Tab-separated table of N, CA and C in Angstrom:
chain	number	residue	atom	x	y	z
A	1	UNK	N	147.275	14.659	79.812
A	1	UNK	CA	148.415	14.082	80.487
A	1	UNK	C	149.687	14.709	79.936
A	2	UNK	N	150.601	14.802	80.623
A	2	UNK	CA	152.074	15.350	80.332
A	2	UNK	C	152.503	14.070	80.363
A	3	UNK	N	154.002	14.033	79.140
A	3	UNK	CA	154.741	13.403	78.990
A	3	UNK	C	156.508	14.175	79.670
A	4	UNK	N	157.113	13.409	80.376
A	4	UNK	CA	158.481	13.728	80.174
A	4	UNK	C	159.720	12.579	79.008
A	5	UNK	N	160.265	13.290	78.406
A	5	UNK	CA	160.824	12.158	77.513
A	5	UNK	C	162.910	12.316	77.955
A	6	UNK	N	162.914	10.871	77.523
A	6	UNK	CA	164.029	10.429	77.736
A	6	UNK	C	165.138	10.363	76.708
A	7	UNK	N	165.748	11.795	76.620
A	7	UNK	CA	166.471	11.809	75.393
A	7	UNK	C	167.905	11.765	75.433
A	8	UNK	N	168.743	11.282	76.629
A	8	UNK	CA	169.966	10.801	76.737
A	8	UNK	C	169.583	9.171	76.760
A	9	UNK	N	168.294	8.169	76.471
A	9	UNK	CA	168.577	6.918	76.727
A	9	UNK	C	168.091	6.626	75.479
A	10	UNK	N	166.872	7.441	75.076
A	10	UNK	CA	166.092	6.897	73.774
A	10	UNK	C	166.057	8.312	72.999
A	11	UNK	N	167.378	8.437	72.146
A	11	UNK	CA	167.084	9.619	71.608
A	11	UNK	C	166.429	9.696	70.649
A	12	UNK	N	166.439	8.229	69.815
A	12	UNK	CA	165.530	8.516	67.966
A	12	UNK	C	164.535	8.366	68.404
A	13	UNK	N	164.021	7.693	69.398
A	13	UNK	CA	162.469	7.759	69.927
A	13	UNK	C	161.463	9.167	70.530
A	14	UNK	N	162.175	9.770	71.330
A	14	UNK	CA	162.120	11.144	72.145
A	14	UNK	C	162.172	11.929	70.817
A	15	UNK	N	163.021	12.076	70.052
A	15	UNK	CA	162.688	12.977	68.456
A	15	UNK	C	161.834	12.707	67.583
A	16	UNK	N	161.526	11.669	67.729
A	16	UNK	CA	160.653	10.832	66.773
A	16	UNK	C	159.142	11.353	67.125
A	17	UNK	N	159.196	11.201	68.215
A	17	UNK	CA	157.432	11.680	68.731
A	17	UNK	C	157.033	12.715	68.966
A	18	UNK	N	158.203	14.029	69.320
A	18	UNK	CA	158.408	15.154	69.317
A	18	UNK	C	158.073	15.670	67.993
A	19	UNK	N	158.352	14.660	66.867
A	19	UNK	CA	158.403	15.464	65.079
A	19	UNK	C	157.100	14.870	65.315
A	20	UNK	N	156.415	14.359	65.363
A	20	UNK	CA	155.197	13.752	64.844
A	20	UNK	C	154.334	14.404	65.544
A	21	UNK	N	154.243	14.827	66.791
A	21	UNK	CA	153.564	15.928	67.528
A	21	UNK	C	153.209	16.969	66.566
A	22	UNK	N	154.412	17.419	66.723
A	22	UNK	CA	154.873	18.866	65.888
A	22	UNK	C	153.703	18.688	64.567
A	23	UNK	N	154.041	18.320	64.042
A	23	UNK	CA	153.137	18.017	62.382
A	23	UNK	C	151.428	17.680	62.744
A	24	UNK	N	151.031	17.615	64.051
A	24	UNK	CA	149.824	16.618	63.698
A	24	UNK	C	149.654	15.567	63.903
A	25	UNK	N	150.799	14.751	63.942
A	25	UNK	CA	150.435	13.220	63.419
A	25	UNK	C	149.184	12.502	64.220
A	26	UNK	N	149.583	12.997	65.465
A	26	UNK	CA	148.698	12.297	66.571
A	26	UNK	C	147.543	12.777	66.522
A	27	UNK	N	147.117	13.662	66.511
A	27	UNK	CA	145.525	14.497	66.731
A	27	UNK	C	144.613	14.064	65.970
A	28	UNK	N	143.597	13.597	66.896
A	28	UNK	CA	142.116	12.671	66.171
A	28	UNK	C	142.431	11.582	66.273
A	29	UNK	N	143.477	10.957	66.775
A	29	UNK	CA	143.459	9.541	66.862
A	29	UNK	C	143.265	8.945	68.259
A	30	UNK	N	143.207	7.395	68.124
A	30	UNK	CA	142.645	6.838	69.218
A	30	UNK	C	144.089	6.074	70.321
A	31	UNK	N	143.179	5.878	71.293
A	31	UNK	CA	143.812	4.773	72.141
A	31	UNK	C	142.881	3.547	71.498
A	32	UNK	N	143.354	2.844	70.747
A	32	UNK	CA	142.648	1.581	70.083
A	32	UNK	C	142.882	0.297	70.864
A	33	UNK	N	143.575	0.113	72.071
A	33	UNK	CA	144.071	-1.001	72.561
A	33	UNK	C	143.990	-0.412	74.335
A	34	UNK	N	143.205	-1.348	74.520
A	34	UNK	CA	142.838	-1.012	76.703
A	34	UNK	C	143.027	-1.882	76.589
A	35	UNK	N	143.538	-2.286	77.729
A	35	UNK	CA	144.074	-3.093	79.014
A	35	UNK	C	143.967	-3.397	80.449
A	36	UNK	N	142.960	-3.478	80.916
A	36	UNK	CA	143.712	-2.933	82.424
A	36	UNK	C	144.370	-4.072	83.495
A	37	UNK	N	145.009	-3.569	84.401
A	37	UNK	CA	145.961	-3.989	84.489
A	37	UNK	C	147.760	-3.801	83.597
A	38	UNK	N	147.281	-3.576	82.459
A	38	UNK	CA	148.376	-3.695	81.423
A	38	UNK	C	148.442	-1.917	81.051
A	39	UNK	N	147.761	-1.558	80.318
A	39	UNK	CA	147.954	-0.230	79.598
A	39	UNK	C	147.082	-0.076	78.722
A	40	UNK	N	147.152	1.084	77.956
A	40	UNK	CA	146.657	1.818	77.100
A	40	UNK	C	147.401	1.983	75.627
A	41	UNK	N	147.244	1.697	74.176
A	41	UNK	CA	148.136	1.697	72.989
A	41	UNK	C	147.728	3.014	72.116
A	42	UNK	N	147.969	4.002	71.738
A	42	UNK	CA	147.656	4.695	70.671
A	42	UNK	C	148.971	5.007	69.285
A	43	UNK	N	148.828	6.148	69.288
A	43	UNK	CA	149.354	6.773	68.117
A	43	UNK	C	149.070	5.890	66.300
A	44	UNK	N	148.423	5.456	66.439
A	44	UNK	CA	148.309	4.397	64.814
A	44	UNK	C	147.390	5.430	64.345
A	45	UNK	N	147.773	6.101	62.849
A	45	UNK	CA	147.014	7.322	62.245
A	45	UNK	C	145.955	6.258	61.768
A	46	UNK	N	145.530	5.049	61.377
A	46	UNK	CA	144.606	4.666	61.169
A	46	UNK	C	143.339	4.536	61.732
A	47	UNK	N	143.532	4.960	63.159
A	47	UNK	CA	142.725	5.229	64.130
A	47	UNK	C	141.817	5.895	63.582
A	48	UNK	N	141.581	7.017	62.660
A	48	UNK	CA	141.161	8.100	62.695
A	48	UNK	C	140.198	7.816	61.819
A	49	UNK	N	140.221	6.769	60.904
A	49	UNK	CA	138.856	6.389	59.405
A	49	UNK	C	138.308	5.126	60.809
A	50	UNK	N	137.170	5.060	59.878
A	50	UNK	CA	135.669	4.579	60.068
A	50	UNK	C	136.041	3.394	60.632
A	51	UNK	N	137.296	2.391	59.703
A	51	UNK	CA	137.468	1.053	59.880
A	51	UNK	C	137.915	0.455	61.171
A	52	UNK	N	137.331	0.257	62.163
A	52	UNK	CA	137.908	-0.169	63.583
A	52	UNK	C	139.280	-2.128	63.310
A	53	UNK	N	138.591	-2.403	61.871
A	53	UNK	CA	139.410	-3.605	62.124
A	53	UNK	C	141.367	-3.770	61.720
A	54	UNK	N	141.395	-2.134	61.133
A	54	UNK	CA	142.392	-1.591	60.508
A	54	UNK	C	143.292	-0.853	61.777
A	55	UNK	N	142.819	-0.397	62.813
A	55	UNK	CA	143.679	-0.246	64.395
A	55	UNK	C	145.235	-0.919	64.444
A	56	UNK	N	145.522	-0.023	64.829
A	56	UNK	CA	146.590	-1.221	65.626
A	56	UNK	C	147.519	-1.476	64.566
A	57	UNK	N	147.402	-1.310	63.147
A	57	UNK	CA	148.657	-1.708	61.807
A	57	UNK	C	148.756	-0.776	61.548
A	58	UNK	N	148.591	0.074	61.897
A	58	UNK	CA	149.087	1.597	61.170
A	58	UNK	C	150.667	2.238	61.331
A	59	UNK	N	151.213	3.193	60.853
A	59	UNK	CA	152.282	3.854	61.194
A	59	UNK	C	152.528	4.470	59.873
A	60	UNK	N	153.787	5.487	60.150
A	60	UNK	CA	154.467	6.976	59.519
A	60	UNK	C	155.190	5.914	58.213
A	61	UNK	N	155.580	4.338	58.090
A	61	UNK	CA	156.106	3.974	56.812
A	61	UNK	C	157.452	3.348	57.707
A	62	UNK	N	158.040	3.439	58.533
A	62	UNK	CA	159.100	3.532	59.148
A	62	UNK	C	159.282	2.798	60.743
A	63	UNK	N	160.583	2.509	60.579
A	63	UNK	CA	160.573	1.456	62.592
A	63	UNK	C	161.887	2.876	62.802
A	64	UNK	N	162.057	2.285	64.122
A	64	UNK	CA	162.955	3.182	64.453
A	64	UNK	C	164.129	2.131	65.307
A	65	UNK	N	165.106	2.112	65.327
A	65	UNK	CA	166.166	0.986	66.062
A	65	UNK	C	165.828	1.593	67.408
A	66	UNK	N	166.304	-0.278	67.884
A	66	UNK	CA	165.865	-0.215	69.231
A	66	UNK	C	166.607	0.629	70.238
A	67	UNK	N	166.213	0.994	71.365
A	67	UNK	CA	167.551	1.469	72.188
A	67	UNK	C	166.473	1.198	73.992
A	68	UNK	N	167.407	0.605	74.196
A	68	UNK	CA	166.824	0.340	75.638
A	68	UNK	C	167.766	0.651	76.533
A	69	UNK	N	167.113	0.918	78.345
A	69	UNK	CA	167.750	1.360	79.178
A	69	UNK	C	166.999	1.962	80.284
A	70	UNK	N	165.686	1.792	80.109
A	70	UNK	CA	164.650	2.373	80.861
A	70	UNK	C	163.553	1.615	81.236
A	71	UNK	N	162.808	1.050	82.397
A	71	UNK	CA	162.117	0.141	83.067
A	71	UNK	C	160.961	0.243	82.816
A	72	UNK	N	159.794	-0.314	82.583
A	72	UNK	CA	158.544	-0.610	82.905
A	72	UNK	C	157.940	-0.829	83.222
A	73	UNK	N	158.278	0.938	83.963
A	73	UNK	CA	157.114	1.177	85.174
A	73	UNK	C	155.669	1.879	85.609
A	74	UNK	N	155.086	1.986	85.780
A	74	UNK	CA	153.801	3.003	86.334
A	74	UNK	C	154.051	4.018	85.333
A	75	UNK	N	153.783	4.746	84.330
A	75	UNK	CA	153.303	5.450	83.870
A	75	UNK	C	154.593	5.592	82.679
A	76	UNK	N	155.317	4.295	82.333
A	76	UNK	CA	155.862	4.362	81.451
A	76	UNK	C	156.062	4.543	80.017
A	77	UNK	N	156.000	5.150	79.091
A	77	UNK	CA	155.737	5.527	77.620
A	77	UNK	C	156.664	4.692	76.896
A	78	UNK	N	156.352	3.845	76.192
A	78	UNK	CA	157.314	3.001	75.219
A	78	UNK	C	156.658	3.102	73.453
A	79	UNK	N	157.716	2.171	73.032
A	79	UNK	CA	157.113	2.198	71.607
A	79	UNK	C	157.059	0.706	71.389
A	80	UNK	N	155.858	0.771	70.618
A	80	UNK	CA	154.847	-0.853	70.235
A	80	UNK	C	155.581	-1.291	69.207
A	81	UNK	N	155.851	-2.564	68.781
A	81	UNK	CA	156.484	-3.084	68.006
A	81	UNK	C	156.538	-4.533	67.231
A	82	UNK	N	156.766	-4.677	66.065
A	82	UNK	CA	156.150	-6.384	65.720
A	82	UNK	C	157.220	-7.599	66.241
A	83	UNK	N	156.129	-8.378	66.424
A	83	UNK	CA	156.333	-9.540	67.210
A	83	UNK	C	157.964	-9.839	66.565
A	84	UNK	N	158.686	-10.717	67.840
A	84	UNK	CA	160.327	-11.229	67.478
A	84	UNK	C	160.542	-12.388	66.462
A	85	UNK	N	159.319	-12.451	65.815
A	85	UNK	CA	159.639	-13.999	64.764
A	85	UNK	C	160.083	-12.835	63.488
A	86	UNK	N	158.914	-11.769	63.357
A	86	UNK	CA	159.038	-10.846	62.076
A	86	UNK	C	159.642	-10.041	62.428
A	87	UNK	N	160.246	-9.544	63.530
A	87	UNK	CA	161.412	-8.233	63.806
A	87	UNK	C	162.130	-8.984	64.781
A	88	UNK	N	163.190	-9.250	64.380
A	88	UNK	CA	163.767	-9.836	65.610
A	88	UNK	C	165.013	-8.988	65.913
A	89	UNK	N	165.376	-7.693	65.149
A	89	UNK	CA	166.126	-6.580	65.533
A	89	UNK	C	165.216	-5.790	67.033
A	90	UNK	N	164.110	-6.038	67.035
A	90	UNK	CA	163.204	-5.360	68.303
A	90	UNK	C	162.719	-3.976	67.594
A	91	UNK	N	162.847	-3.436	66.321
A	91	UNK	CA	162.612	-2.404	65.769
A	91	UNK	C	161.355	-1.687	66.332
A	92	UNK	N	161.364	-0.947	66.692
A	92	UNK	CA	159.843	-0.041	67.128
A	92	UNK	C	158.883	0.561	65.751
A	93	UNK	N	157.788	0.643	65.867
A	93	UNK	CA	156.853	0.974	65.322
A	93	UNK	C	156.925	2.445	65.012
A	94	UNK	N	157.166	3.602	64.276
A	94	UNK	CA	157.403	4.253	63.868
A	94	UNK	C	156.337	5.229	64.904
A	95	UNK	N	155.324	5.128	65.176
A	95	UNK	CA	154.715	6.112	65.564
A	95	UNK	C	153.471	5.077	67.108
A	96	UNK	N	153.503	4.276	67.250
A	96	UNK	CA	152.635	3.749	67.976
A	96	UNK	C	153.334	3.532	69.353
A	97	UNK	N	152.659	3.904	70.288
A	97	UNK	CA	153.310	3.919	71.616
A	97	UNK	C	152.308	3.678	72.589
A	98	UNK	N	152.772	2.898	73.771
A	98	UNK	CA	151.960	2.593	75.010
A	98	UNK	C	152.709	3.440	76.301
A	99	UNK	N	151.433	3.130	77.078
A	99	UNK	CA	151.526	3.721	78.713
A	99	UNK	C	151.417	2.473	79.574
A	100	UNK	N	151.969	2.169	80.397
A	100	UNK	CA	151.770	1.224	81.310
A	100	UNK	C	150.980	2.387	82.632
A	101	UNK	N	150.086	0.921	82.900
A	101	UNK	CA	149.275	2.001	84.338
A	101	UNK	C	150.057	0.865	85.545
A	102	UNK	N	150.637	-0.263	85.045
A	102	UNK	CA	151.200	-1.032	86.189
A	102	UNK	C	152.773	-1.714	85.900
A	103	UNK	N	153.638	-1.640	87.004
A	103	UNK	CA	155.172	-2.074	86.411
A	103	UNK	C	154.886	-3.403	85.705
A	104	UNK	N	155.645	-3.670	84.405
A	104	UNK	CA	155.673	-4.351	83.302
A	104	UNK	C	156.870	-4.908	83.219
A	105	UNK	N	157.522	-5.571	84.003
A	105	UNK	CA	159.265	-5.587	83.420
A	105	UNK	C	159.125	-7.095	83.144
A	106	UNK	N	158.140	-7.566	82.698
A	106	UNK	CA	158.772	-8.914	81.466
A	106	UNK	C	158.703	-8.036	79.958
A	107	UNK	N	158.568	-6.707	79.812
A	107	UNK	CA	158.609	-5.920	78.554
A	107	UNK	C	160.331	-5.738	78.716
A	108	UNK	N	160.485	-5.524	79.836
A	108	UNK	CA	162.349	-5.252	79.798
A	108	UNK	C	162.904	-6.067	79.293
A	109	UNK	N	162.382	-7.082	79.518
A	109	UNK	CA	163.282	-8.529	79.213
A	109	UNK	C	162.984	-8.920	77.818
A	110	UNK	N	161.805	-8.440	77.582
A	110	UNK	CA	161.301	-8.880	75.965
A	110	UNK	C	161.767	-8.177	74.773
A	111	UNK	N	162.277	-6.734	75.141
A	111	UNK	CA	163.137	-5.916	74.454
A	111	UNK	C	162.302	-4.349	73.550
A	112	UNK	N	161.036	-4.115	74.311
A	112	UNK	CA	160.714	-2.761	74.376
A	112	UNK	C	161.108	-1.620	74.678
A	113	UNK	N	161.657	-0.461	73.766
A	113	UNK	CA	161.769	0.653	74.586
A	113	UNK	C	160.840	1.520	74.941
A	114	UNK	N	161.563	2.052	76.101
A	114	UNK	CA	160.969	3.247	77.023
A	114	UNK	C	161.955	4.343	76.505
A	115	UNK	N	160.059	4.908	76.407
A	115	UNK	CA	160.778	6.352	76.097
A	115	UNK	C	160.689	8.122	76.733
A	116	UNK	N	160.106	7.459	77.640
A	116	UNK	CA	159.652	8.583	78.093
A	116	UNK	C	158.701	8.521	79.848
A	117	UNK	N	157.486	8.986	80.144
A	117	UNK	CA	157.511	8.691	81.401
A	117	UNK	C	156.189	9.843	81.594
A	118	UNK	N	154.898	9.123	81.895
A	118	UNK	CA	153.748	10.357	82.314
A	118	UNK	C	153.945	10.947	83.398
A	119	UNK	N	154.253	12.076	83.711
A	119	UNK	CA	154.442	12.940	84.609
A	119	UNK	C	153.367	13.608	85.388
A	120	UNK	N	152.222	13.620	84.767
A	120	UNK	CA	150.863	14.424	85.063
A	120	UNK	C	149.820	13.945	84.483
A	121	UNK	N	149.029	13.521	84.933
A	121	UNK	CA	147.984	12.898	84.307
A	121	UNK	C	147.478	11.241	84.245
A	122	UNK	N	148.309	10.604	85.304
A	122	UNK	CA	148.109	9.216	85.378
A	122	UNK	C	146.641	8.703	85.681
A	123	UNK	N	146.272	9.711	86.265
A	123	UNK	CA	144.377	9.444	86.783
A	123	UNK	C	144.100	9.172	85.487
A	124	UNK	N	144.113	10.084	84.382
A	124	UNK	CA	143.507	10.071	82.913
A	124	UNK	C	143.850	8.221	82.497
A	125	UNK	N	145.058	8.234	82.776
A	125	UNK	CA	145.616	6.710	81.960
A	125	UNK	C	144.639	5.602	83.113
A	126	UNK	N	144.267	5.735	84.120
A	126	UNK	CA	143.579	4.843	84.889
A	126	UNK	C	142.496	4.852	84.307
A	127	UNK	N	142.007	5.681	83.850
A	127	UNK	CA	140.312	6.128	83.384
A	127	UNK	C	140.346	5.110	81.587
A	128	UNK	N	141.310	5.338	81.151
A	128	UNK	CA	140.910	5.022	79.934
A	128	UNK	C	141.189	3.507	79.974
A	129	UNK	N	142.126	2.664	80.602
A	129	UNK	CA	142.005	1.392	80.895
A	129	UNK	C	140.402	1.129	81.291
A	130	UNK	N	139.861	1.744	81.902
A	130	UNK	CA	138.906	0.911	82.780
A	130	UNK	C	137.274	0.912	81.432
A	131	UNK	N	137.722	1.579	80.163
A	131	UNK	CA	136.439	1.636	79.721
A	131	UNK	C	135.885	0.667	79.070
A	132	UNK	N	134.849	0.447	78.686
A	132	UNK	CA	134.356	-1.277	77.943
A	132	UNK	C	135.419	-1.319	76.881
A	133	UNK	N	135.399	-2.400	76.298
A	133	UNK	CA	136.199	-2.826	75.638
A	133	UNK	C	135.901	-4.234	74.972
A	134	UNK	N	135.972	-4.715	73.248
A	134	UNK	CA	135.363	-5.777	72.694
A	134	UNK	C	136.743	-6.339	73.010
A	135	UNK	N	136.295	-8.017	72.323
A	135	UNK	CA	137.338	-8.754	72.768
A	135	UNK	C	139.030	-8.873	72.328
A	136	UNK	N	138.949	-7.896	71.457
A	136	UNK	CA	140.431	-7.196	70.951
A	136	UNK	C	140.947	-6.616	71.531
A	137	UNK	N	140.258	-5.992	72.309
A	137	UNK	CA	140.908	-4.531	73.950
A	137	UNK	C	140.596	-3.548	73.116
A	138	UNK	N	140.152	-3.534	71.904
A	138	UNK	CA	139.336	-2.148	71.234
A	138	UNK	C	138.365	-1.974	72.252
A	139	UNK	N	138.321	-0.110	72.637
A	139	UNK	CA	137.144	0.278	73.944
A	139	UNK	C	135.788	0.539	72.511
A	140	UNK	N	135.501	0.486	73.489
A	140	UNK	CA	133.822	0.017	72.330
A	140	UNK	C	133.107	1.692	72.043
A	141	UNK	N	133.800	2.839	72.713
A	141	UNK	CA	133.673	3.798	72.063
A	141	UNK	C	135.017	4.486	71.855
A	142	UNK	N	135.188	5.161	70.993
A	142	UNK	CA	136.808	5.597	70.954
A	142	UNK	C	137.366	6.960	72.061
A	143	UNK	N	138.026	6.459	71.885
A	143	UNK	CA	138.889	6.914	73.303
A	143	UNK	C	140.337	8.152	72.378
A	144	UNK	N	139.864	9.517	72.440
A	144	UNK	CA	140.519	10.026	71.465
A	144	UNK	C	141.482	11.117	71.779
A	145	UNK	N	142.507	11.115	71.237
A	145	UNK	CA	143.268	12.386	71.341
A	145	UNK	C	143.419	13.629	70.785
A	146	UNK	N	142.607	14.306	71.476
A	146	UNK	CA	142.117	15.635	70.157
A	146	UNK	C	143.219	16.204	69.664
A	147	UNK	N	144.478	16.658	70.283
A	147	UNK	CA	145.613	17.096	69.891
A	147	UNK	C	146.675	17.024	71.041
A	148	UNK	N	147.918	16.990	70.253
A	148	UNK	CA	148.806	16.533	70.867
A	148	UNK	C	149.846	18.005	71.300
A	149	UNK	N	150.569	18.353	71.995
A	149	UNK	CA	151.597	19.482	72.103
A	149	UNK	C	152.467	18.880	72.969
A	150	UNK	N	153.688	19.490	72.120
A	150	UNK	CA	155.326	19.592	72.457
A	150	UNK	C	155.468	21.533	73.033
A	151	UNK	N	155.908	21.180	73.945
A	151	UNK	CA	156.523	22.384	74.792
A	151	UNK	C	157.968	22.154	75.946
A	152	UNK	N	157.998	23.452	75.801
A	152	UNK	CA	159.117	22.888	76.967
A	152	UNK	C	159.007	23.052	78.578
A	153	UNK	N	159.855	22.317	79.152
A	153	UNK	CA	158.703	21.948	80.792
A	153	UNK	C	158.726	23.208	81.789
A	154	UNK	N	159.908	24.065	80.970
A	154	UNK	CA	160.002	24.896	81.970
A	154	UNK	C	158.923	26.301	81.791
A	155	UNK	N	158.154	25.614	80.651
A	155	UNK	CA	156.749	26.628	80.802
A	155	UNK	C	155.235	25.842	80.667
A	156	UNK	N	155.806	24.975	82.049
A	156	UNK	CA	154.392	23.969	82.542
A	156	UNK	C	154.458	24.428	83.780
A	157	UNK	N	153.296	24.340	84.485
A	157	UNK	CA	153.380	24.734	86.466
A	157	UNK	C	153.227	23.003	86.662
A	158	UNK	N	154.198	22.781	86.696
A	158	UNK	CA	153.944	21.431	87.245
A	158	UNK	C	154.734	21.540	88.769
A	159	UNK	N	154.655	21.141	89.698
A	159	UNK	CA	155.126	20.837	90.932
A	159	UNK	C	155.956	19.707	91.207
């Protein structure tokens, strides 16, 4: 799947995932969280060891301030973040990000940013919602991202 990112609305976010690309961060890790109807969750480097009950708490050490301005819609890229009792700045999760496969806008209102936007590849994000899944929305086989790349669009054939 291609990402397009949104770097006049969410700029520490759009750099943020761009550096973590760049390095690795993402590659070998999972989508640890299906949904359907809802979305798909990855980027947590914990994904990547044995422990499936360790998912989902992971990250780079770091939140990133919020910045909103962008809807949640169909193939929207945001960043995951802890609940408003323990962050009630809305701080994002340093490295963990979702896809919506369907518009989401009680996330607008709840104070998620969007950061970006799947451009190519939404069939893929339909596919990985739909796979089994235990009662956590962990898919019951892992669902993985072999590697991640940052390029620039004007050397993609996209249409």
């Amino acid at each position: 799947m291609v990402f397009e990112f949104f770097p006049y609305v969410a700029p520490l976010h759009a750099m943020n995932f761009k550096k973590l690309a760049k390095a690795g961060y993402f590659d070998s890790t999972t989508f640890h969280r299906v949904i359907p109807g809802f979305g798909c969750q990855g980027g947590d480097i914990l994904s990547r060891d044995d422990n499936i009950y360790n998912d989902g708490t992971g990250g780079p050490g770091y939140t990133i301030q919020a910045e909103f301005g962008k809807r949640h819609v169909r193939g929207a890229v945001a960043a995951a973040r802890a609940a408003d009792q323990v962050n009630p700045e809305k701080r994002s999760n340093g490295s963990q990000f979702y896809i919506c496969v369907e518009d989401q806008s009680f996330l607008d209102k709840a104070g998620y940013t969007v950061f970006g936007q799947v451009i190519k590849g939404l069939d893929v994000v339909d596919k990985i919602v739909q796979v089994k899944r235990n009662r956590q929305d962990r898919p019951l086989q892992d669902v993985v991202m072999k590697r991640v790349y940052v390029t620039d669009r004007s050397k993609l054939n996209l249409k």
